[in-house]
Amino acid sequence: MPNNQQTAIKKIAFIGLGNMGKPMAENLIKNGFALNVFDLNTAVLDDLAKQGANVATSPVDASKEVDMVITMLPAGQHVKEVYLGKDGNQGLLDVVSKDTLLVDSSTIAASDAREVAEAAADKGIQFMDAPVSGGTAGAAAGTLSFIVGGQAEQFEQVKPVLEAMGKNIFHAGEVGAGQVAKICNNMLLGVIMTGTAEAMNLGAKNGLDPKVLASILSASTGRNWALEVCNPHPDVGDAMPSSRGYTGGFMSKLMLKDMNLAKQTANDTKVVTPMADQATALYSKHSEQHGDKDFSSIMAHYDANVLQ
């Protein structure tokens, strides 16, 4: 468990164990936290049970008598259903104690995070939004960045837990601020990935070895995360999604979701985002056929052969 012990948090409910959530939960187990886990994927639950987690039958079951709840869910509607309930079913706010800290690490609209936070506050419960950056590689390595929105006192309480899963823990401001910062990041990442694919394709189609080109760009002013960690060209890095059929990473349909969240916020605040608009259009068309592929598979927009 992290040395910076500022909280008595020992038992955690972790709900949502996809490509990001599962390795995050595994790092909590490795750092000595007791975990109740729930996901619709029973194979994931079986795997975590072998690592010492207690498998729950529902989100409500997982969240009883814990110090903290972490959710990692696909979209705002799922977050609201889990916390607020739906169609007469209980939500977590109906069962957790006032001492239980609630942290949502999903990427959702800031307005959805604030809606849940207000409902929690009405019951005297503390809710924080804490979306992450760093991708599946960062989740596995425990080097994620957490961008937290919430009260400063509660931020300090949950920080040691987040440090078991991440390297950079930021307090962005009040509830919702974490989501705003995250969608700004992912909006930029979507733009950068489309530009990186465009540049890699241009060089490759003009006879450059993709590995050589990537090395040159990485040592030049075009250097960026997508180029070095998640290069969209399939002939650059063995450990990248592009080298395994664009699987096992951040799905294109989720990038499209985040780009649309950014656009929603931009529209609400009358901010212009022309480059993001173009990248969103590309991901919208791409996701019609390849939504489950890693977002670096936008390379197929430039070279259709990479997904054949």
GROMACS .gro file of C-alpha atoms in nm:
model
  308
    1MET     CA    1   0.000   0.000   0.000
    2PRO     CA    2   0.132   0.351  -0.073
    3ASN     CA    3   0.345   0.507   0.201
    4ASN     CA    4   0.151   0.834   0.197
    5GLN     CA    5  -0.119   0.719   0.438
    6GLN     CA    6  -0.355   1.013   0.492
    7THR     CA    7  -0.672   0.803   0.501
    8ALA     CA    8  -0.814   0.493   0.662
    9ILE     CA    9  -0.944   0.364   0.330
   10LYS     CA   10  -0.892  -0.010   0.328
   11LYS     CA   11  -1.189  -0.168   0.152
   12ILE     CA   12  -1.294  -0.056  -0.194
   13ALA     CA   13  -1.573  -0.145  -0.434
   14PHE     CA   14  -1.459  -0.140  -0.797
   15ILE     CA   15  -1.736  -0.141  -1.056
   16GLY     CA   16  -1.653  -0.164  -1.427
   17LEU     CA   17  -1.363  -0.389  -1.522
   18GLY     CA   18  -1.298  -0.334  -1.891
   19ASN     CA   19  -0.968  -0.271  -2.066
   20MET     CA   20  -0.893   0.012  -1.821
   21GLY     CA   21  -1.078  -0.096  -1.508
   22LYS     CA   22  -0.933  -0.445  -1.475
   23PRO     CA   23  -0.564  -0.345  -1.459
   24MET     CA   24  -0.655  -0.056  -1.229
   25ALA     CA   25  -0.824  -0.302  -0.992
   26GLU     CA   26  -0.526  -0.537  -1.015
   27ASN     CA   27  -0.294  -0.259  -0.904
   28LEU     CA   28  -0.514  -0.189  -0.603
   29ILE     CA   29  -0.493  -0.556  -0.505
   30LYS     CA   30  -0.115  -0.552  -0.549
   31ASN     CA   31  -0.098  -0.250  -0.319
   32GLY     CA   32  -0.284  -0.427  -0.040
   33PHE     CA   33  -0.638  -0.291  -0.070
   34ALA     CA   34  -0.932  -0.526  -0.014
   35LEU     CA   35  -1.162  -0.521  -0.317
   36ASN     CA   36  -1.523  -0.600  -0.391
   37VAL     CA   37  -1.557  -0.618  -0.769
   38PHE     CA   38  -1.844  -0.626  -1.016
   39ASP     CA   39  -1.871  -0.637  -1.394
   40LEU     CA   40  -2.104  -0.799  -1.645
   41ASN     CA   41  -1.806  -0.996  -1.779
   42THR     CA   42  -1.788  -1.303  -1.555
   43ALA     CA   43  -1.452  -1.414  -1.699
   44VAL     CA   44  -1.293  -1.095  -1.568
   45LEU     CA   45  -1.451  -1.151  -1.228
   46ASP     CA   46  -1.315  -1.506  -1.215
   47ASP     CA   47  -0.967  -1.380  -1.293
   48LEU     CA   48  -0.978  -1.112  -1.023
   49ALA     CA   49  -1.115  -1.363  -0.772
   50LYS     CA   50  -0.799  -1.570  -0.826
   51GLN     CA   51  -0.600  -1.257  -0.735
   52GLY     CA   52  -0.786  -1.213  -0.408
   53ALA     CA   53  -1.085  -0.993  -0.493
   54ASN     CA   54  -1.431  -1.062  -0.356
   55VAL     CA   55  -1.682  -1.101  -0.641
   56ALA     CA   56  -2.014  -0.923  -0.588
   57THR     CA   57  -2.347  -1.001  -0.753
   58SER     CA   58  -2.434  -0.639  -0.838
   59PRO     CA   59  -2.303  -0.282  -0.801
   60VAL     CA   60  -2.523  -0.239  -0.493
   61ASP     CA   61  -2.390  -0.563  -0.340
   62ALA     CA   62  -2.032  -0.458  -0.409
   63SER     CA   63  -2.077  -0.118  -0.243
   64LYS     CA   64  -2.212  -0.221   0.095
   65GLU     CA   65  -1.980  -0.164   0.394
   66VAL     CA   66  -1.686  -0.026   0.198
   67ASP     CA   67  -1.474   0.285   0.255
   68MET     CA   68  -1.468   0.392  -0.108
   69VAL     CA   69  -1.637   0.315  -0.440
   70ILE     CA   70  -1.460   0.350  -0.776
   71THR     CA   71  -1.660   0.328  -1.097
   72MET     CA   72  -1.514   0.292  -1.447
   73LEU     CA   73  -1.808   0.282  -1.686
   74PRO     CA   74  -1.866   0.344  -2.059
   75ALA     CA   75  -2.090   0.653  -2.056
   76GLY     CA   76  -2.284   0.902  -1.850
   77GLN     CA   77  -2.608   0.706  -1.868
   78HIS     CA   78  -2.438   0.406  -1.707
   79VAL     CA   79  -2.287   0.621  -1.433
   80LYS     CA   80  -2.625   0.773  -1.351
   81GLU     CA   81  -2.796   0.434  -1.351
   82VAL     CA   82  -2.539   0.289  -1.111
   83TYR     CA   83  -2.545   0.578  -0.867
   84LEU     CA   84  -2.903   0.702  -0.899
   85GLY     CA   85  -3.083   0.379  -0.988
   86LYS     CA   86  -3.327   0.316  -1.271
   87ASP     CA   87  -3.680   0.182  -1.315
   88GLY     CA   88  -3.732   0.143  -0.942
   89ASN     CA   89  -3.399  -0.034  -0.883
   90GLN     CA   90  -3.171   0.095  -0.610
   91GLY     CA   91  -2.867   0.302  -0.693
   92LEU     CA   92  -2.551   0.323  -0.487
   93LEU     CA   93  -2.671   0.643  -0.322
   94ASP     CA   94  -2.949   0.436  -0.168
   95VAL     CA   95  -2.715   0.194   0.009
   96VAL     CA   96  -2.374   0.351   0.085
   97SER     CA   97  -2.304   0.518   0.416
   98LYS     CA   98  -2.230   0.889   0.445
   99ASP     CA   99  -1.869   0.800   0.522
  100THR     CA  100  -1.820   0.619   0.190
  101LEU     CA  101  -1.626   0.822  -0.066
  102LEU     CA  102  -1.751   0.790  -0.423
  103VAL     CA  103  -1.509   0.834  -0.713
  104ASP     CA  104  -1.611   0.802  -1.076
  105SER     CA  105  -1.321   0.752  -1.318
  106SER     CA  106  -1.538   0.724  -1.628
  107THR     CA  107  -1.517   0.992  -1.895
  108ILE     CA  108  -1.860   1.157  -1.906
  109ALA     CA  109  -2.014   1.500  -1.951
  110ALA     CA  110  -1.936   1.742  -1.669
  111SER     CA  111  -2.309   1.804  -1.637
  112ASP     CA  112  -2.368   1.433  -1.565
  113ALA     CA  113  -2.096   1.432  -1.299
  114ARG     CA  114  -2.252   1.739  -1.137
  115GLU     CA  115  -2.598   1.581  -1.145
  116VAL     CA  116  -2.474   1.276  -0.952
  117ALA     CA  117  -2.274   1.497  -0.714
  118GLU     CA  118  -2.581   1.706  -0.633
  119ALA     CA  119  -2.789   1.396  -0.563
  120ALA     CA  120  -2.512   1.262  -0.341
  121ALA     CA  121  -2.479   1.593  -0.156
  122ASP     CA  122  -2.852   1.587  -0.081
  123LYS     CA  123  -2.785   1.267   0.113
  124GLY     CA  124  -2.467   1.395   0.276
  125ILE     CA  125  -2.242   1.177   0.058
  126GLN     CA  126  -1.922   1.295  -0.110
  127PHE     CA  127  -1.888   1.229  -0.485
  128MET     CA  128  -1.586   1.314  -0.700
  129ASP     CA  129  -1.514   1.285  -1.071
  130ALA     CA  130  -1.167   1.150  -1.144
  131PRO     CA  131  -1.126   1.061  -1.514
  132VAL     CA  132  -0.792   0.915  -1.618
  133SER     CA  133  -0.538   0.962  -1.892
  134GLY     CA  134  -0.264   0.724  -1.996
  135GLY     CA  135  -0.440   0.447  -2.184
  136THR     CA  136  -0.435   0.075  -2.123
  137ALA     CA  137  -0.055   0.072  -2.099
  138GLY     CA  138  -0.067   0.330  -1.821
  139ALA     CA  139  -0.343   0.136  -1.645
  140ALA     CA  140  -0.134  -0.182  -1.649
  141ALA     CA  141   0.184  -0.005  -1.537
  142GLY     CA  142   0.012   0.198  -1.266
  143THR     CA  143   0.123   0.523  -1.425
  144LEU     CA  144  -0.212   0.681  -1.506
  145SER     CA  145  -0.289   1.047  -1.459
  146PHE     CA  146  -0.600   1.115  -1.248
  147ILE     CA  147  -0.778   1.447  -1.298
  148VAL     CA  148  -0.999   1.500  -0.995
  149GLY     CA  149  -1.293   1.730  -0.942
  150GLY     CA  150  -1.419   1.764  -0.585
  151GLN     CA  151  -1.356   1.919  -0.248
  152ALA     CA  152  -0.995   1.956  -0.142
  153GLU     CA  153  -1.038   1.764   0.184
  154GLN     CA  154  -1.184   1.460   0.010
  155PHE     CA  155  -0.921   1.484  -0.263
  156GLU     CA  156  -0.651   1.439   0.002
  157GLN     CA  157  -0.837   1.138   0.143
  158VAL     CA  158  -0.857   0.952  -0.188
  159LYS     CA  159  -0.516   1.056  -0.319
  160PRO     CA  160  -0.323   0.763  -0.164
  161VAL     CA  161  -0.566   0.520  -0.328
  162LEU     CA  162  -0.527   0.688  -0.666
  163GLU     CA  163  -0.149   0.677  -0.622
  164ALA     CA  164  -0.174   0.297  -0.619
  165MET     CA  165  -0.299   0.320  -0.978
  166GLY     CA  166  -0.140   0.636  -1.111
  167LYS     CA  167   0.169   0.851  -1.122
  168ASN     CA  168   0.022   1.199  -1.163
  169ILE     CA  169  -0.273   1.298  -0.945
  170PHE     CA  170  -0.422   1.641  -1.020
  171HIS     CA  171  -0.688   1.835  -0.833
  172ALA     CA  172  -0.858   2.027  -1.113
  173GLY     CA  173  -1.119   2.207  -0.902
  174GLU     CA  174  -1.480   2.146  -0.801
  175VAL     CA  175  -1.690   1.850  -0.920
  176GLY     CA  176  -1.702   1.847  -1.299
  177ALA     CA  177  -1.364   2.013  -1.342
  178GLY     CA  178  -1.196   1.676  -1.386
  179GLN     CA  179  -1.426   1.593  -1.676
  180VAL     CA  180  -1.368   1.927  -1.847
  181ALA     CA  181  -0.991   1.883  -1.827
  182LYS     CA  182  -1.016   1.523  -1.949
  183ILE     CA  183  -1.225   1.602  -2.256
  184CYS     CA  184  -0.983   1.881  -2.345
  185ASN     CA  185  -0.705   1.623  -2.331
  186ASN     CA  186  -0.890   1.365  -2.539
  187MET     CA  187  -1.005   1.622  -2.790
  188LEU     CA  188  -0.640   1.712  -2.843
  189LEU     CA  189  -0.539   1.344  -2.857
  190GLY     CA  190  -0.798   1.275  -3.127
  191VAL     CA  191  -0.664   1.563  -3.334
  192ILE     CA  192  -0.304   1.450  -3.281
  193MET     CA  193  -0.376   1.088  -3.374
  194THR     CA  194  -0.542   1.184  -3.702
  195GLY     CA  195  -0.249   1.412  -3.785
  196THR     CA  196   0.004   1.144  -3.690
  197ALA     CA  197  -0.168   0.887  -3.913
  198GLU     CA  198  -0.172   1.139  -4.196
  199ALA     CA  199   0.200   1.209  -4.162
  200MET     CA  200   0.298   0.842  -4.127
  201ASN     CA  201   0.094   0.753  -4.435
  202LEU     CA  202   0.245   1.036  -4.639
  203GLY     CA  203   0.598   0.924  -4.558
  204ALA     CA  204   0.531   0.554  -4.611
  205LYS     CA  205   0.359   0.613  -4.944
  206ASN     CA  206   0.665   0.810  -5.055
  207GLY     CA  207   0.906   0.527  -4.982
  208LEU     CA  208   1.016   0.592  -4.624
  209ASP     CA  209   1.058   0.303  -4.384
  210PRO     CA  210   0.785   0.363  -4.120
  211LYS     CA  211   1.020   0.280  -3.833
  212VAL     CA  212   1.282   0.521  -3.963
  213LEU     CA  213   1.020   0.792  -4.014
  214ALA     CA  214   0.884   0.740  -3.663
  215SER     CA  215   1.236   0.772  -3.521
  216ILE     CA  216   1.297   1.093  -3.714
  217LEU     CA  217   0.967   1.249  -3.607
  218SER     CA  218   1.024   1.143  -3.245
  219ALA     CA  219   1.352   1.335  -3.245
  220SER     CA  220   1.198   1.636  -3.419
  221THR     CA  221   0.933   1.899  -3.356
  222GLY     CA  222   0.655   1.660  -3.457
  223ARG     CA  223   0.720   1.446  -3.150
  224ASN     CA  224   0.404   1.338  -2.965
  225TRP     CA  225   0.252   1.059  -2.751
  226ALA     CA  226   0.056   0.900  -3.036
  227LEU     CA  227   0.372   0.880  -3.245
  228GLU     CA  228   0.584   0.718  -2.974
  229VAL     CA  229   0.345   0.508  -2.763
  230CYS     CA  230   0.053   0.425  -2.994
  231ASN     CA  231   0.183   0.472  -3.345
  232PRO     CA  232  -0.098   0.416  -3.596
  233HIS     CA  233   0.126   0.254  -3.858
  234PRO     CA  234   0.133  -0.128  -3.818
  235ASP     CA  235   0.502  -0.158  -3.902
  236VAL     CA  236   0.650   0.052  -3.621
  237GLY     CA  237   0.621  -0.105  -3.275
  238ASP     CA  238   0.557  -0.464  -3.163
  239ALA     CA  239   0.386  -0.362  -2.838
  240MET     CA  240   0.139  -0.121  -2.998
  241PRO     CA  241  -0.226  -0.195  -3.087
  242SER     CA  242  -0.143  -0.133  -3.453
  243SER     CA  243   0.086  -0.437  -3.449
  244ARG     CA  244  -0.191  -0.670  -3.325
  245GLY     CA  245  -0.474  -0.577  -3.556
  246TYR     CA  246  -0.559  -0.263  -3.359
  247THR     CA  247  -0.693  -0.464  -3.065
  248GLY     CA  248  -0.652  -0.429  -2.689
  249GLY     CA  249  -0.646  -0.051  -2.671
  250PHE     CA  250  -0.879   0.249  -2.651
  251MET     CA  251  -1.166   0.177  -2.887
  252SER     CA  252  -1.244   0.419  -3.168
  253LYS     CA  253  -1.609   0.443  -3.061
  254LEU     CA  254  -1.495   0.560  -2.717
  255MET     CA  255  -1.269   0.822  -2.871
  256LEU     CA  256  -1.568   0.936  -3.076
  257LYS     CA  257  -1.773   0.953  -2.755
  258ASP     CA  258  -1.509   1.175  -2.593
  259MET     CA  259  -1.480   1.395  -2.900
  260ASN     CA  260  -1.856   1.442  -2.897
  261LEU     CA  261  -1.844   1.530  -2.526
  262ALA     CA  262  -1.587   1.797  -2.608
  263LYS     CA  263  -1.808   1.927  -2.887
  264GLN     CA  264  -2.107   1.936  -2.653
  265THR     CA  265  -1.910   2.143  -2.403
  266ALA     CA  266  -1.778   2.370  -2.680
  267ASN     CA  267  -2.130   2.429  -2.809
  268ASP     CA  268  -2.263   2.498  -2.460
  269THR     CA  269  -1.996   2.760  -2.402
  270LYS     CA  270  -1.982   2.893  -2.761
  271VAL     CA  271  -1.618   2.795  -2.815
  272VAL     CA  272  -1.495   2.720  -3.169
  273THR     CA  273  -1.305   2.393  -3.230
  274PRO     CA  274  -1.248   2.358  -3.607
  275MET     CA  275  -0.965   2.103  -3.590
  276ALA     CA  276  -1.157   1.890  -3.341
  277ASP     CA  277  -1.463   1.913  -3.565
  278GLN     CA  278  -1.266   1.760  -3.853
  279ALA     CA  279  -1.119   1.484  -3.635
  280THR     CA  280  -1.465   1.408  -3.495
  281ALA     CA  281  -1.604   1.372  -3.846
  282LEU     CA  282  -1.326   1.126  -3.932
  283TYR     CA  283  -1.388   0.918  -3.619
  284SER     CA  284  -1.762   0.924  -3.678
  285LYS     CA  285  -1.727   0.771  -4.023
  286HIS     CA  286  -1.450   0.533  -3.911
  287SER     CA  287  -1.650   0.403  -3.613
  288GLU     CA  288  -1.936   0.291  -3.835
  289GLN     CA  289  -1.728  -0.013  -3.932
  290HIS     CA  290  -1.433  -0.015  -3.692
  291GLY     CA  291  -1.569   0.122  -3.366
  292ASP     CA  292  -1.428  -0.168  -3.161
  293LYS     CA  293  -1.077  -0.122  -3.298
  294ASP     CA  294  -0.817   0.091  -3.119
  295PHE     CA  295  -0.844   0.459  -3.205
  296SER     CA  296  -0.507   0.441  -3.383
  297SER     CA  297  -0.691   0.239  -3.648
  298ILE     CA  298  -0.796   0.577  -3.793
  299MET     CA  299  -0.493   0.490  -4.009
  300ALA     CA  300  -0.742   0.298  -4.224
  301HIS     CA  301  -0.885   0.631  -4.340
  302TYR     CA  302  -0.553   0.689  -4.516
  303ASP     CA  303  -0.455   0.329  -4.596
  304ALA     CA  304  -0.748   0.085  -4.620
  305ASN     CA  305  -0.508  -0.210  -4.639
  306VAL     CA  306  -0.422  -0.193  -4.268
  307LEU     CA  307  -0.759  -0.344  -4.170
  308GLN     CA  308  -0.780  -0.607  -4.443
   0.00000   0.00000   0.00000
